CSV table of C-alpha atoms in Angstrom, one decimal:
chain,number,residue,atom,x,y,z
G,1,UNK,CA,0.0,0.0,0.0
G,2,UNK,CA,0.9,3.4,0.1
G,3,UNK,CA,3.0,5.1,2.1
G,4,UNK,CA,3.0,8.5,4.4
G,5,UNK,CA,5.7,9.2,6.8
G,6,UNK,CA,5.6,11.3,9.1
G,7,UNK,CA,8.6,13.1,10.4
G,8,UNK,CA,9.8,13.4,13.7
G,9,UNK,CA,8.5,10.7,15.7
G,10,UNK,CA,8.8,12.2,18.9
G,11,UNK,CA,9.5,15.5,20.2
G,12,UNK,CA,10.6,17.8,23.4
G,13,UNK,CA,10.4,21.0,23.4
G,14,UNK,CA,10.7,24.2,25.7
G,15,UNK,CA,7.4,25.8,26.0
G,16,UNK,CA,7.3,28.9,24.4
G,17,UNK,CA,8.9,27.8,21.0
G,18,UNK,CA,7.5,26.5,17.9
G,19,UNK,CA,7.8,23.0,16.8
G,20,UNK,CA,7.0,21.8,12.9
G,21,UNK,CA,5.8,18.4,12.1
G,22,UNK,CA,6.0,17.2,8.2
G,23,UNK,CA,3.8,14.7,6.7
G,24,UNK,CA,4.9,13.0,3.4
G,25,UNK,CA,3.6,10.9,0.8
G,26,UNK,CA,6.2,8.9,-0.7
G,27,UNK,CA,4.5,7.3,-3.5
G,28,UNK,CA,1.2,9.0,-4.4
G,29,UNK,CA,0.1,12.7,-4.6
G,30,UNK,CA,-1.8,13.8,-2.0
G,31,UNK,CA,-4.3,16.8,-3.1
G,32,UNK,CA,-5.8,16.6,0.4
G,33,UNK,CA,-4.5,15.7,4.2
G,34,UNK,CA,-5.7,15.5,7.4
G,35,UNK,CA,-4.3,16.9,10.7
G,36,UNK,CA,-5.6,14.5,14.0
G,37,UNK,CA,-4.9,14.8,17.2
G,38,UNK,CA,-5.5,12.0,19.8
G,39,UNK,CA,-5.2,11.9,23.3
G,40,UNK,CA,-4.6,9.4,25.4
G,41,UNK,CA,-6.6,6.6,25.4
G,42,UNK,CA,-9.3,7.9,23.0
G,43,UNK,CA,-10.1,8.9,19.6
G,44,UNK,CA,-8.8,10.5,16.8
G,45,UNK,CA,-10.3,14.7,16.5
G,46,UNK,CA,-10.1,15.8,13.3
G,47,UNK,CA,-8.1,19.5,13.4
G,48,UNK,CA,-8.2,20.4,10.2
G,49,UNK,CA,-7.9,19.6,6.5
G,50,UNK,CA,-5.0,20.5,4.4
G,51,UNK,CA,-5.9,21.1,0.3
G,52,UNK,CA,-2.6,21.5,-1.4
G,53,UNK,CA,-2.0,25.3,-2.5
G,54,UNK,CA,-5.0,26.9,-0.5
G,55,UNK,CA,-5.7,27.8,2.9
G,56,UNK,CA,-6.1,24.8,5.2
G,57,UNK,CA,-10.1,24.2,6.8
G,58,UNK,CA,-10.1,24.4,10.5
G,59,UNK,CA,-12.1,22.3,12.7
G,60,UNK,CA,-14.4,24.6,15.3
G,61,UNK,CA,-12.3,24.9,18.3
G,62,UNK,CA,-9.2,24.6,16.3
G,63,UNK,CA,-6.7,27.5,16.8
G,64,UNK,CA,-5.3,28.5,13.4
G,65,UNK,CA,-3.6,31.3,14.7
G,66,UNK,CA,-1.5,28.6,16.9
G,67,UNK,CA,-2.0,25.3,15.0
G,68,UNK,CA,-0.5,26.4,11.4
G,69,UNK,CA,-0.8,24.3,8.2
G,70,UNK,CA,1.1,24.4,5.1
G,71,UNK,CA,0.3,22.0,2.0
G,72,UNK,CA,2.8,23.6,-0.4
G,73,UNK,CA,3.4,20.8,-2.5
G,74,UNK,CA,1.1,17.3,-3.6
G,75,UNK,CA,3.6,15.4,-1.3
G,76,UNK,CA,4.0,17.2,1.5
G,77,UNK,CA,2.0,19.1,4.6
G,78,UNK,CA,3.4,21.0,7.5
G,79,UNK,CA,1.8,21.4,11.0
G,80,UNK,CA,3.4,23.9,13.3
G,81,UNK,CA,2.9,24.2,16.6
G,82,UNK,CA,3.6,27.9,17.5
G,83,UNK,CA,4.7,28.9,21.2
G,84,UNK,CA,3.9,25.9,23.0
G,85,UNK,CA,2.2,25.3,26.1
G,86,UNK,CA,2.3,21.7,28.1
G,87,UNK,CA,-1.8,21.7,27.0
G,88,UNK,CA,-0.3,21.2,23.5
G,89,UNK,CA,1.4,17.8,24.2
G,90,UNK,CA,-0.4,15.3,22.7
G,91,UNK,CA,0.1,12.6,19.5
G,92,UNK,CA,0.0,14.0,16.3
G,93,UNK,CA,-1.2,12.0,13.3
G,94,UNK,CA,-1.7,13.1,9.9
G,95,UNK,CA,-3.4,10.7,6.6
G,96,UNK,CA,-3.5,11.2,3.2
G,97,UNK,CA,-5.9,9.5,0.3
G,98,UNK,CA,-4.1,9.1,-3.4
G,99,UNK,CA,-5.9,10.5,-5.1
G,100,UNK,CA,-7.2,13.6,-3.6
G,101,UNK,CA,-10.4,13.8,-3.0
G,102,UNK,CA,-12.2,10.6,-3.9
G,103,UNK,CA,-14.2,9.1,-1.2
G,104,UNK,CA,-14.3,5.4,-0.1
G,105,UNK,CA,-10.6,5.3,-1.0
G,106,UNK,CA,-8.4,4.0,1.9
G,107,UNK,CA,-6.9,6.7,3.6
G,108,UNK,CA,-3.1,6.5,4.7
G,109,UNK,CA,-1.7,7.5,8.2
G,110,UNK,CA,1.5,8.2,9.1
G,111,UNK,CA,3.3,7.1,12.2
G,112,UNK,CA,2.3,9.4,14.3
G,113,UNK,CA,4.1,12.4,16.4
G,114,UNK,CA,4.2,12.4,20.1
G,115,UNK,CA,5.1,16.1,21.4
G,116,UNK,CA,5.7,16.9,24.9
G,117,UNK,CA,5.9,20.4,26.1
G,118,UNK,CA,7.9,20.7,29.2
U,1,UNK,CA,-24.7,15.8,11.4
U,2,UNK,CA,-23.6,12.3,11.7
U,3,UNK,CA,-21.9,9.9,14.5
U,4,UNK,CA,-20.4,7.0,15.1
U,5,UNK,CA,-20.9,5.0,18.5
U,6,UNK,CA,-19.1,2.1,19.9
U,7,UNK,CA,-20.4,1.4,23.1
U,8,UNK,CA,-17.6,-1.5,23.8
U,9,UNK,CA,-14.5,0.6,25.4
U,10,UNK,CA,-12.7,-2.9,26.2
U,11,UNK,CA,-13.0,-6.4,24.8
U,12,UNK,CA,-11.2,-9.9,25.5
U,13,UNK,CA,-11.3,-13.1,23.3
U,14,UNK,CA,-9.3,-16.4,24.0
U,15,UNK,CA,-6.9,-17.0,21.5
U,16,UNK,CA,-8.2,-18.8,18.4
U,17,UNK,CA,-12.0,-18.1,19.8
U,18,UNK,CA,-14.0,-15.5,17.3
U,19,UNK,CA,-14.9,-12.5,18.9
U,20,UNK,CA,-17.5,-9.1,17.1
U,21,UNK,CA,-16.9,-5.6,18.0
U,22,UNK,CA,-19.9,-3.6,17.8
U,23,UNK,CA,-20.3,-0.3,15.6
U,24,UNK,CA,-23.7,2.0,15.3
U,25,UNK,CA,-23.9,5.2,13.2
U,26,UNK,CA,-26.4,7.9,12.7
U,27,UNK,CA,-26.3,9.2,9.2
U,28,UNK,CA,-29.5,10.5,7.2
U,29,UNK,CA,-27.1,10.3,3.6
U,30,UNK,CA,-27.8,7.2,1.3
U,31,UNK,CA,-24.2,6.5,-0.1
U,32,UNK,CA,-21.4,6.4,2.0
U,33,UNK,CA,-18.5,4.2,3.5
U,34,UNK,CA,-17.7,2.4,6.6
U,35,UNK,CA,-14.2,1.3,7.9
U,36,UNK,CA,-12.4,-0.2,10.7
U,37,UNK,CA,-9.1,0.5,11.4
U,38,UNK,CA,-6.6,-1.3,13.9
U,39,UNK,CA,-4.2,1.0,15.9
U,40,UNK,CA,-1.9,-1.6,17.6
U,41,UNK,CA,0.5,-0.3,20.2
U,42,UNK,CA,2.8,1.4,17.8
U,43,UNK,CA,0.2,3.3,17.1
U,44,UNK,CA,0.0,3.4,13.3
U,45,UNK,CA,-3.2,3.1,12.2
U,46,UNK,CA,-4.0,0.0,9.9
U,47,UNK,CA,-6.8,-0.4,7.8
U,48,UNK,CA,-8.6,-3.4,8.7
U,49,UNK,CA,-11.9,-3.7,6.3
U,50,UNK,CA,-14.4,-1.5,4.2
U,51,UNK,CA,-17.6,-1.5,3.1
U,52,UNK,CA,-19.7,0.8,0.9
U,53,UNK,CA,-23.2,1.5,1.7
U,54,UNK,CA,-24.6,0.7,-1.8
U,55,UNK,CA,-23.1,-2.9,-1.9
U,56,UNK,CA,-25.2,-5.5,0.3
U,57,UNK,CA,-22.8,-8.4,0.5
U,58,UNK,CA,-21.1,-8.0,3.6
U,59,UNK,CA,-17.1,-6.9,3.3
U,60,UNK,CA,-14.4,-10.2,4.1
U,61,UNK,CA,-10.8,-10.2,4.5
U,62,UNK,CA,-9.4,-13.2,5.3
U,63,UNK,CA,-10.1,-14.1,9.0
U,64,UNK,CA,-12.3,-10.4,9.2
U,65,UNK,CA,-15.8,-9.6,8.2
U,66,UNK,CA,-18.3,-7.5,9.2
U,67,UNK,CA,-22.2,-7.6,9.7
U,68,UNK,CA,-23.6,-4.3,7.9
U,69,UNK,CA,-26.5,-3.4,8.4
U,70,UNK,CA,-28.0,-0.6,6.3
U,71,UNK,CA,-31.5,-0.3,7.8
U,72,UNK,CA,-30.4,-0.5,11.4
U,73,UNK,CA,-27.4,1.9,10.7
U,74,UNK,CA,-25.2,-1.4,12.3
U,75,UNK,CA,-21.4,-1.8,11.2
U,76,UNK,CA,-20.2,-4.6,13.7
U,77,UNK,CA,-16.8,-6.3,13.0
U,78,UNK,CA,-16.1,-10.0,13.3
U,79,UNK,CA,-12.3,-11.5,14.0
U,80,UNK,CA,-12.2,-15.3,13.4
U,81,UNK,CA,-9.2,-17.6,14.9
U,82,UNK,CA,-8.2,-14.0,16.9
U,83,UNK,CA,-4.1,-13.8,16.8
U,84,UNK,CA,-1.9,-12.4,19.6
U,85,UNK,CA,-1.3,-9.9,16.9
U,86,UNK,CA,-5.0,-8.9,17.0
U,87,UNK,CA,-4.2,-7.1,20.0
U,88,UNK,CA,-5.1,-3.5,19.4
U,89,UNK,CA,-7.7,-0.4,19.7
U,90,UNK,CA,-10.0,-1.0,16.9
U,91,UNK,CA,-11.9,2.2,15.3
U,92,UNK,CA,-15.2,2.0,13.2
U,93,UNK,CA,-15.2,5.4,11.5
U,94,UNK,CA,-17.6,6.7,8.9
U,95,UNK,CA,-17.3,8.6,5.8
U,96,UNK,CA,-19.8,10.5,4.1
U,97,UNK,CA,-20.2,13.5,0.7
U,98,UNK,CA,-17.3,15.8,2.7
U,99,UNK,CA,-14.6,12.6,2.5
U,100,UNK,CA,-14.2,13.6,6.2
U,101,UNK,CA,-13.8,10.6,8.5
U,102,UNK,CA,-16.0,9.9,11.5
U,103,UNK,CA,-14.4,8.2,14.2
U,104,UNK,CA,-16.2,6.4,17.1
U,105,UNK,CA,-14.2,5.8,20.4
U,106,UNK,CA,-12.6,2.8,20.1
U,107,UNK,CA,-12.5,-0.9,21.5
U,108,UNK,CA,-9.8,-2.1,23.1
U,109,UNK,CA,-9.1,-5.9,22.2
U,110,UNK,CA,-7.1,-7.9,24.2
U,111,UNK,CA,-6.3,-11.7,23.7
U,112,UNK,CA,-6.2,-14.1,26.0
U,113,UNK,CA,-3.1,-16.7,25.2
């Protein structure tokens, strides 16, 4: 199947900075991803969704000012975290469909980022 | 606007025994999909099976299948001859027009050796 990796894994950082998380598609273009973030022991939220050369669609509740999303290319999405707090640690985990937009197609996750804001 | 509900948070099944993880959705659109998806420890999530509303026959992969119900908005997952490596959070989740996906909570599956 397809791949996405996601890029890094983990990561601590000092509260107060911004940290950038990059999701790829290795073998497919991706006109569309999706940001998720899941806390412990529960479900995937959906944050926002990423269309490649416009503005990313934020969830309600989502801050866009903080939570920043860049789809410059069909391969790649960023998410940055800007200035920090500890509430912002959580796992990270975007998913991309080949093939854009079609529906019913399986959609591909990557591994995941844990962040921890100390 | 639609959900997904799986009232299961934990389940256990003796090694090689079958075990069905439960799935209900509200939805009042016609055509649509339905998936599960396995997020082991790891936590890389796997897509396990998929169904499309329009199709009747029931979705099978190999030792997975599920029991879809369109009238009773019922998506439950079956797991024959459960593996160790069965062991996971399984998610139903939903997808509708928008190609946004609706998750439910989860079930946690644990087997028994």
């Amino acid at each position: 199947g397809a791949v996405v990796s996601q890029h890094p894994s983990w990561v601590i950082c000092k509260s107060g900075t911004s940290v950038k998380i990059e999701c790829r598609s290795l073998d497919f273009q991706a006109t569309t991803m999706f940001w998720y973030r899941q806390f412990p022991k529960q479900s995937l939220m959906l944050m926002a969704t990423s269309n490649e050369g416009s503005k990313a669609t934020y969830e309600q509740g989502v801050e866009k000012d903080k939570f920043l999303i860049n789809h410059a290319s069909l391969t790649l999405s960023t998410l940055t975290v800007t200035s920090a707090h500890p509430e912002d640690s959580s796992f990270y985990i975007c998913s991309a469909r080949d093939g854009g937009r079609q529906t019913g197609t399986e959609a591909f996750f990557g591994q995941g980022t844990r962040l921890t804001v100390v | 606007a639609q959900t997904v509900t799986q009232s299961q948070p934990e389940m256990s099944v003796q090694e090689a025994e079958t075990v069905t993880l439960s799935c209900t959705y509200d939805t009042s659109e016609s055509d649509y999909y339905l998936f599960w998806y396995k997020q082991p420890p790891s936590r890389q999530m796997i897509l396990v099976i998929r169904q499309e509303a329009y199709k009747q026959q029931n979705a099978t992969e190999n030792r997975f299948s599920v029991n879809f119900q369109k009238a009773a908005k019922s998506f439950s997952l079956k797991i024959s001859d459960s593996q160790l490596g069965d062991a996971a959070m399984y998610f139903c989740a939903y997808e509708g027009s928008n190609y946004q996906l609706i998750w439910g909570a989860g079930t946690k599956l644990i087997i028994k050796p």
